[in-house]
Short mmCIF file of C-alpha atoms in Angstrom, two decimals:
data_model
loop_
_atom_site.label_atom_id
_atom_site.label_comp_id
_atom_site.label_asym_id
_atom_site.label_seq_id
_atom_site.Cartn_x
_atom_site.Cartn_y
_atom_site.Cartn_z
CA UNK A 159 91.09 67.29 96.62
CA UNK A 160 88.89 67.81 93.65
CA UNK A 161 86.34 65.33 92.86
CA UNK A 162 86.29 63.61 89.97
CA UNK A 163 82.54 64.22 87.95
CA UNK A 164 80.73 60.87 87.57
CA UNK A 165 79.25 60.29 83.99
CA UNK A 166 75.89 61.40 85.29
CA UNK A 167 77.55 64.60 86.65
CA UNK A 168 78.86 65.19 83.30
CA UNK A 169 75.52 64.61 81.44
CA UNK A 170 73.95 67.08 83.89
CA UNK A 171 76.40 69.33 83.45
CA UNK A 172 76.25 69.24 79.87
CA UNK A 173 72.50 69.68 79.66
CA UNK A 174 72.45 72.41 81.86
CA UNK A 175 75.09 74.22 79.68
CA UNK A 176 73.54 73.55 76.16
CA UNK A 177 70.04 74.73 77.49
CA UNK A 178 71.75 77.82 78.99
CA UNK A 179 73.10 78.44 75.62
CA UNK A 180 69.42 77.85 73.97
CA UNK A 181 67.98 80.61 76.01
CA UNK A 182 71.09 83.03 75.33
CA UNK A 183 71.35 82.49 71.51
CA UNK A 184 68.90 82.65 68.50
CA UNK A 185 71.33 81.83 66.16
CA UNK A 186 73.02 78.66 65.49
CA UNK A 187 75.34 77.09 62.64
CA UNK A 188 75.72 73.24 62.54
CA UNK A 189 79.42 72.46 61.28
CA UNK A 190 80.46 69.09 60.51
CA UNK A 191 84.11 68.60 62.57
CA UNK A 192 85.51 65.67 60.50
CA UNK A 193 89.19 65.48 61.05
CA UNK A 194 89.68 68.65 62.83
CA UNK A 195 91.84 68.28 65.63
CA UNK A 196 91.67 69.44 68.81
CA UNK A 197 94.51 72.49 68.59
CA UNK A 198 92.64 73.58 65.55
CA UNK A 199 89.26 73.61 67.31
CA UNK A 200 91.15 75.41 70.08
CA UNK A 201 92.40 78.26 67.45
CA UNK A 202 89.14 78.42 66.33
CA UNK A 203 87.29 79.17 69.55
CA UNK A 204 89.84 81.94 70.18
CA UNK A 205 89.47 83.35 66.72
CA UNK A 206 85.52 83.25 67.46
CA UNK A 207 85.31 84.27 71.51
CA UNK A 208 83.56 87.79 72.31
CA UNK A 209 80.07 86.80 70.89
CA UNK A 210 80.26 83.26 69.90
CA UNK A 211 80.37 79.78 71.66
CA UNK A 212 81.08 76.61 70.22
CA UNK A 213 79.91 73.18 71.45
CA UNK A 214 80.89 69.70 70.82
CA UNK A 215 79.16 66.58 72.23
CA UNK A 216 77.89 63.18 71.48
CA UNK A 217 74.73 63.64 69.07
CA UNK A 218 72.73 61.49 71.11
CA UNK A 219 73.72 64.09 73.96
CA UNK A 220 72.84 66.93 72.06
CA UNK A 221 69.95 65.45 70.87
CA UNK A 222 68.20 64.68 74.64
CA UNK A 223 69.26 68.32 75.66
CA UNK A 224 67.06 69.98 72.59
CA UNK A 225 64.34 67.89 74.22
CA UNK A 226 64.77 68.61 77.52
CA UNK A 227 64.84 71.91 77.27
CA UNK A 228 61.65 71.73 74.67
CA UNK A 229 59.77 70.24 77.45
CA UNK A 230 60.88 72.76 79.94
CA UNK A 231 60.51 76.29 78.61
CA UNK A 232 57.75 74.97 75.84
CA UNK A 233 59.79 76.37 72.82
CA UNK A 234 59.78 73.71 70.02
CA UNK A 235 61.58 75.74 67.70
CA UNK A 236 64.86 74.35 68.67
CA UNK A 237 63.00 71.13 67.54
CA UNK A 238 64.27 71.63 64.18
CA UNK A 239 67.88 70.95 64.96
CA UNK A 240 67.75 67.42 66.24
CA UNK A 241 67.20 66.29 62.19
CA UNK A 242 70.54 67.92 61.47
CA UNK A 243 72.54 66.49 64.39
CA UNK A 244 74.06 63.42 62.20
CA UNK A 245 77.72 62.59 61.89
CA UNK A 246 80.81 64.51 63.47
CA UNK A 247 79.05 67.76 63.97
CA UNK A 248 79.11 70.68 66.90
CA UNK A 249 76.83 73.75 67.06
CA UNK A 250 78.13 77.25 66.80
CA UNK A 251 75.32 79.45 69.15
CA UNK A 252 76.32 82.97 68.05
CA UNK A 253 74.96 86.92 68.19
CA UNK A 254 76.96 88.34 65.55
CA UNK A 255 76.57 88.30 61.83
CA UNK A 256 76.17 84.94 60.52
CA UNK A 257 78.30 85.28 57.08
CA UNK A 258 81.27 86.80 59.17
CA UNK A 259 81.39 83.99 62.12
CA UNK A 260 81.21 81.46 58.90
CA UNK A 261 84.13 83.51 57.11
CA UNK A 262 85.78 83.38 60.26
CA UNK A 263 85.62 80.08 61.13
CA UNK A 264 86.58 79.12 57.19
CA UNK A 265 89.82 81.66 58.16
CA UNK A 266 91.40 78.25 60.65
CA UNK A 267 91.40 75.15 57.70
CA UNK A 268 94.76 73.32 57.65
CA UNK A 269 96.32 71.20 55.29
CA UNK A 270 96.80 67.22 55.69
CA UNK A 271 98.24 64.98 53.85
CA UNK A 272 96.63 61.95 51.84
CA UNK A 273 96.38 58.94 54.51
CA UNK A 274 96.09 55.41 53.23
CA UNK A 275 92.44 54.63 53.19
CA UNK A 276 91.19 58.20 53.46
CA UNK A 277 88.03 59.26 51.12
CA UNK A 278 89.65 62.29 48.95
CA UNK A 279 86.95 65.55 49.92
CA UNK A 280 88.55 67.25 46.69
CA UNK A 281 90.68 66.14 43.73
CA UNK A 282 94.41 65.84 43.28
CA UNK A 283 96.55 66.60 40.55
CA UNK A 284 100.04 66.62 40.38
CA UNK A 285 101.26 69.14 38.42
CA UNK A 286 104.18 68.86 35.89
CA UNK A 287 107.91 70.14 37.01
CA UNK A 288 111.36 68.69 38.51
CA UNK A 289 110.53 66.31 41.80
CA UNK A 290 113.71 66.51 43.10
CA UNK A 291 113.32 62.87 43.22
CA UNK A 292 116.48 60.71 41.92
CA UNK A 293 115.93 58.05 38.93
CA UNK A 294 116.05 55.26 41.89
CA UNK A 295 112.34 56.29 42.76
CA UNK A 296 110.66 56.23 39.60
CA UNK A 297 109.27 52.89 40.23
CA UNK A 298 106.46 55.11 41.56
CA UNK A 299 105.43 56.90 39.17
CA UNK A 300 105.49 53.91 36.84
CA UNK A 301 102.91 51.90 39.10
CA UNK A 302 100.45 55.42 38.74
CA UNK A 303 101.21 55.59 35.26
CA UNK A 304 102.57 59.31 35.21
CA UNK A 305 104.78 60.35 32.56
CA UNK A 306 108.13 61.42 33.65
CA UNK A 307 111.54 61.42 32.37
CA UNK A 308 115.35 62.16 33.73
CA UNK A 309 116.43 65.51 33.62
CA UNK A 310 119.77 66.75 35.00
CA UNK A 311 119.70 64.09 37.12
CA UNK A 312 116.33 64.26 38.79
CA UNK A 313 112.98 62.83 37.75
CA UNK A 314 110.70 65.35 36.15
CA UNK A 315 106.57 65.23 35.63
CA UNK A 316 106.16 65.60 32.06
CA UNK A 317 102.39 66.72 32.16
CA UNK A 318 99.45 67.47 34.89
CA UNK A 319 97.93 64.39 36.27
CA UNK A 320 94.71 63.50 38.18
CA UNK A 321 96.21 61.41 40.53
CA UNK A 322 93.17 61.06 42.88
CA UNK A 323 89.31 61.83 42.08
CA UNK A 324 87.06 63.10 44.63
CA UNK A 325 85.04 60.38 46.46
CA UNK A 326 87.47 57.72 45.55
CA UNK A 327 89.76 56.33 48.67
CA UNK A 328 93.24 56.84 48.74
CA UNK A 329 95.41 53.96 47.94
CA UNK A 330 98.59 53.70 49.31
CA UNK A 331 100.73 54.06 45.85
CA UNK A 332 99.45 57.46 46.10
CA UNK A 333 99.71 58.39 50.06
CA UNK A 334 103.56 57.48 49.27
CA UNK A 335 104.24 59.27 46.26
CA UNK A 336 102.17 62.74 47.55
CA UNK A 337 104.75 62.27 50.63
CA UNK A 338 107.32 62.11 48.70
CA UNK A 339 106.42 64.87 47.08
CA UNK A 340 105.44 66.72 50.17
CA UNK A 341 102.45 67.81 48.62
CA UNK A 342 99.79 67.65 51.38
CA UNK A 343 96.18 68.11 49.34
CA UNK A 344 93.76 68.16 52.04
CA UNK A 345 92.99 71.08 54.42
CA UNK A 346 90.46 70.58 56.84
CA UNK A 347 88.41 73.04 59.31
CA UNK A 348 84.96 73.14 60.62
CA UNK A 349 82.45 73.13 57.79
CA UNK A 350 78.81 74.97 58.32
CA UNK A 351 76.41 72.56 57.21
CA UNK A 352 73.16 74.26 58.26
CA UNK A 353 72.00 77.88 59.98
CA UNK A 354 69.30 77.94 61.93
CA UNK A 355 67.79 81.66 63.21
CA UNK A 356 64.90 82.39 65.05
CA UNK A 357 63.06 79.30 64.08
CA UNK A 358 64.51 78.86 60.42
CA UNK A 359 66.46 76.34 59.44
CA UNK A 360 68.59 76.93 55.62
CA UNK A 361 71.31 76.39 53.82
CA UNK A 362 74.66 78.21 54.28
CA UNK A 363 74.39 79.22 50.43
CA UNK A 364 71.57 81.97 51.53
CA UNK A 365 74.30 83.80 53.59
CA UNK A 366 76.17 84.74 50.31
CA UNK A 367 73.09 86.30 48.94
CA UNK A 368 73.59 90.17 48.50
CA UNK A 369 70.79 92.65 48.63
CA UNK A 370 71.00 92.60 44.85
CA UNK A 371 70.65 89.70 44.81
CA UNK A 372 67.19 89.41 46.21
CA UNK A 373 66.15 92.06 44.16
CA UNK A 374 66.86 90.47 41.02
CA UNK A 375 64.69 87.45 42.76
CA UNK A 376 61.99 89.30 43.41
CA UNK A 377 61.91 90.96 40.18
CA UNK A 378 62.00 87.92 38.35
CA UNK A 379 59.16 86.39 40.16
CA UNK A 380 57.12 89.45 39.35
CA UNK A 381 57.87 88.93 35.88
CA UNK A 382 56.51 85.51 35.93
CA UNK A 383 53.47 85.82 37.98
CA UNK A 384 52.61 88.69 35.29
CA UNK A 385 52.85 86.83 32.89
CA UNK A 386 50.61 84.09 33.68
CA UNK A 387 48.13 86.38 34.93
CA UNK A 388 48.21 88.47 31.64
CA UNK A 389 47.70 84.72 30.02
CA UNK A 390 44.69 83.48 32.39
CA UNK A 391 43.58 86.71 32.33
CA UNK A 392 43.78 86.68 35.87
CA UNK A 393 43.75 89.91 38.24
CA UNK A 394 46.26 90.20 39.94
CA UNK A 395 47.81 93.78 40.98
CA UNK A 396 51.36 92.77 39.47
CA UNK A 397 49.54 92.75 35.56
CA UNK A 398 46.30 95.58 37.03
CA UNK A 399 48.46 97.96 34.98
CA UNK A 400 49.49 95.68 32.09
CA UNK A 401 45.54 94.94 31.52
CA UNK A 402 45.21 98.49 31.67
CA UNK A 403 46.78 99.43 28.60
CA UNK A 404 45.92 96.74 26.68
CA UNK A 405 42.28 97.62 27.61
CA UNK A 406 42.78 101.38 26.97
CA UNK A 407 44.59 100.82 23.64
CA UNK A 408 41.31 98.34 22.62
CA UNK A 409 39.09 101.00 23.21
CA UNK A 410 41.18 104.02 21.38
CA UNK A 411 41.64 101.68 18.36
CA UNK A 412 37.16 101.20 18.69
CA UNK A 413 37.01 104.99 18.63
CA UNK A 414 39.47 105.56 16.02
CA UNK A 415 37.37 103.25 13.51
CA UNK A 416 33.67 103.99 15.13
CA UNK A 417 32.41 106.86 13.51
CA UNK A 418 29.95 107.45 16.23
CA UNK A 419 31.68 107.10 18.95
CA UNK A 420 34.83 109.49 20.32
CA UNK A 421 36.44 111.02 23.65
CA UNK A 422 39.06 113.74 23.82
CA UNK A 423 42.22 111.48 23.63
CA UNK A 424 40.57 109.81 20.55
CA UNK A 425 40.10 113.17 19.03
CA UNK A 426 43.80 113.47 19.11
CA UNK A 427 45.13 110.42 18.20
CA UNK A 428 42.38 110.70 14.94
CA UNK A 429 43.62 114.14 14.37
CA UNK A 430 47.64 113.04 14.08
CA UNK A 431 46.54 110.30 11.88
CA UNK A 432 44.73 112.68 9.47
CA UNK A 433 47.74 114.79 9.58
CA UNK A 434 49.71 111.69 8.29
CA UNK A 435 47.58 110.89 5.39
CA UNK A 436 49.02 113.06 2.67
CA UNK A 437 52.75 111.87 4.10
CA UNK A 438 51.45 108.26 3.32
CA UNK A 439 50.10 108.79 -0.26
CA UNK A 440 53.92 110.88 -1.43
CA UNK A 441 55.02 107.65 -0.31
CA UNK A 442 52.88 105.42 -2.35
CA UNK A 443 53.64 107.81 -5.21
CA UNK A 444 57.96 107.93 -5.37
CA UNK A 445 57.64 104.22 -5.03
#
């Protein structure tokens, strides 16, 4: 007969497995787990097993494990998870690329329909079109104050309406008529929240970043610290060749006026100017 774990078996058992996992992986992505059942988080562990691992747990759990094992091998670079351990979340410990696991995680959301009471994460509009609804039920869509009217014997949605914003609750005028409907508005999946690798903790937005992309960055900042620098008249080796020029054209426009004063490249530039002279006066003249 197998026996049954005790609670403190259980927390043992879970600390030794989340510091195993801290010594394995380098990579981690926090995802919040709000309404995601537990087939869906079953799918989702298939779709991710090979080189990834998810764990769920109690954030005060998950919390004393990053400590424990902090105290134990040293490392306080795990530290910087416990912040981001708030709410319905799990950790995703992973060794492959971090924008695939997240596009393959996003890969499992389902849809779910508007509960009574539920905070809408996007929002709903009801487009226009034949309900299939009979006249009987358009007490409904009176109470929302949609616009319908009776065609061929069926209620039709005259024009698109916000039925639900985002952040407001659900009321239950609208969980009945989106039933009705059978328009189901929600989908839900696990969400990355945070990435932390090697030591770094950032947002998710970073992993959509192309190469491009930081090159355009980069450039820009360039731009702007040369530009300051060329206003302070600071040094610095972004605006060394920018001062440069400027410098070198001050002194060629000093030789070209100095009668006492030349070097070779000044020669030349004084030579194409006399060249233009008699080109300037014609001018002067057909005007």
């Amino acid at each position: 007969m197998v026996r049954k774990l005790s609670k403190a078996d259980k927390k043992i058992a879970y600390d030794a497995k989340l510091c195993q996992l801290l010594d394995d992986y380098s990579q981690v992505l926090v995802v919040a787990a709000d309404n995601v059942g537990s087939n869906q988080l079953q799918n989702i562990r298939s779709g991710l097993r090979g080189d990834s691992v998810i764990l769920m747990g109690k954030n005060t759990m998950m919390k004393r494990s990053v400590r424990m094992h902090s105290e134990k091998t040293g490392n306080e670079a795990y530290l910087s998870l416990i912040p981001l351990l708030v709410g319905n979340v799990g950790l995703i410990f992973t060794k492959g690329d971090l924008k695939e696991v997240r596009e393959e995680v996003a890969k499992y959301k389902v849809g779910a329909p508007a509960r009574v009471g539920l905070v809408a994460p996007v929002d709903v509009v009801v487009p226009p079109g034949n309900t299939g609804l009979d006249p009987s039920q358009t007490s409904f869509f009176q109470v929302l104050n949609i616009p319908t009217k009776i065609n061929k014997g069926t209620v039709e949605i005259i024009t698109p309406v916000e039925l639900i914003q985002k952040g407001d609750k659900v009321g239950s005028s609208e969980a009945a008529l989106l039933a009705k409907l059978g328009i189901r508005p929600f989908s839900y999946g696990l969400v990355v929240t945070s990435v932390y690798d090697n030591g770094s903790v950032f947002d998710p937005m970073v992993l959509d970043l192309t190469e491009d992309d930081l090159v355009d960055k980069f450039a820009s900042g360039v731009s702007e610290l040369t530009s300051l620098a060329l206003a302070v008249h600071y040094p610095a080796i972004a605006a060394a060749p920018h001062m440069l020029i400027n410098s070198y054209k001050n002194v060629l426009a000093l030789a070209v006026e100095a009668i006492f004063y030349s070097f070779p490249l000044a020669e030349k530039v004084k030579k194409y100017l006399d060249d233009q002279e008699p080109d300037v006066h014609m001018a002067m003249y057909d005007d």
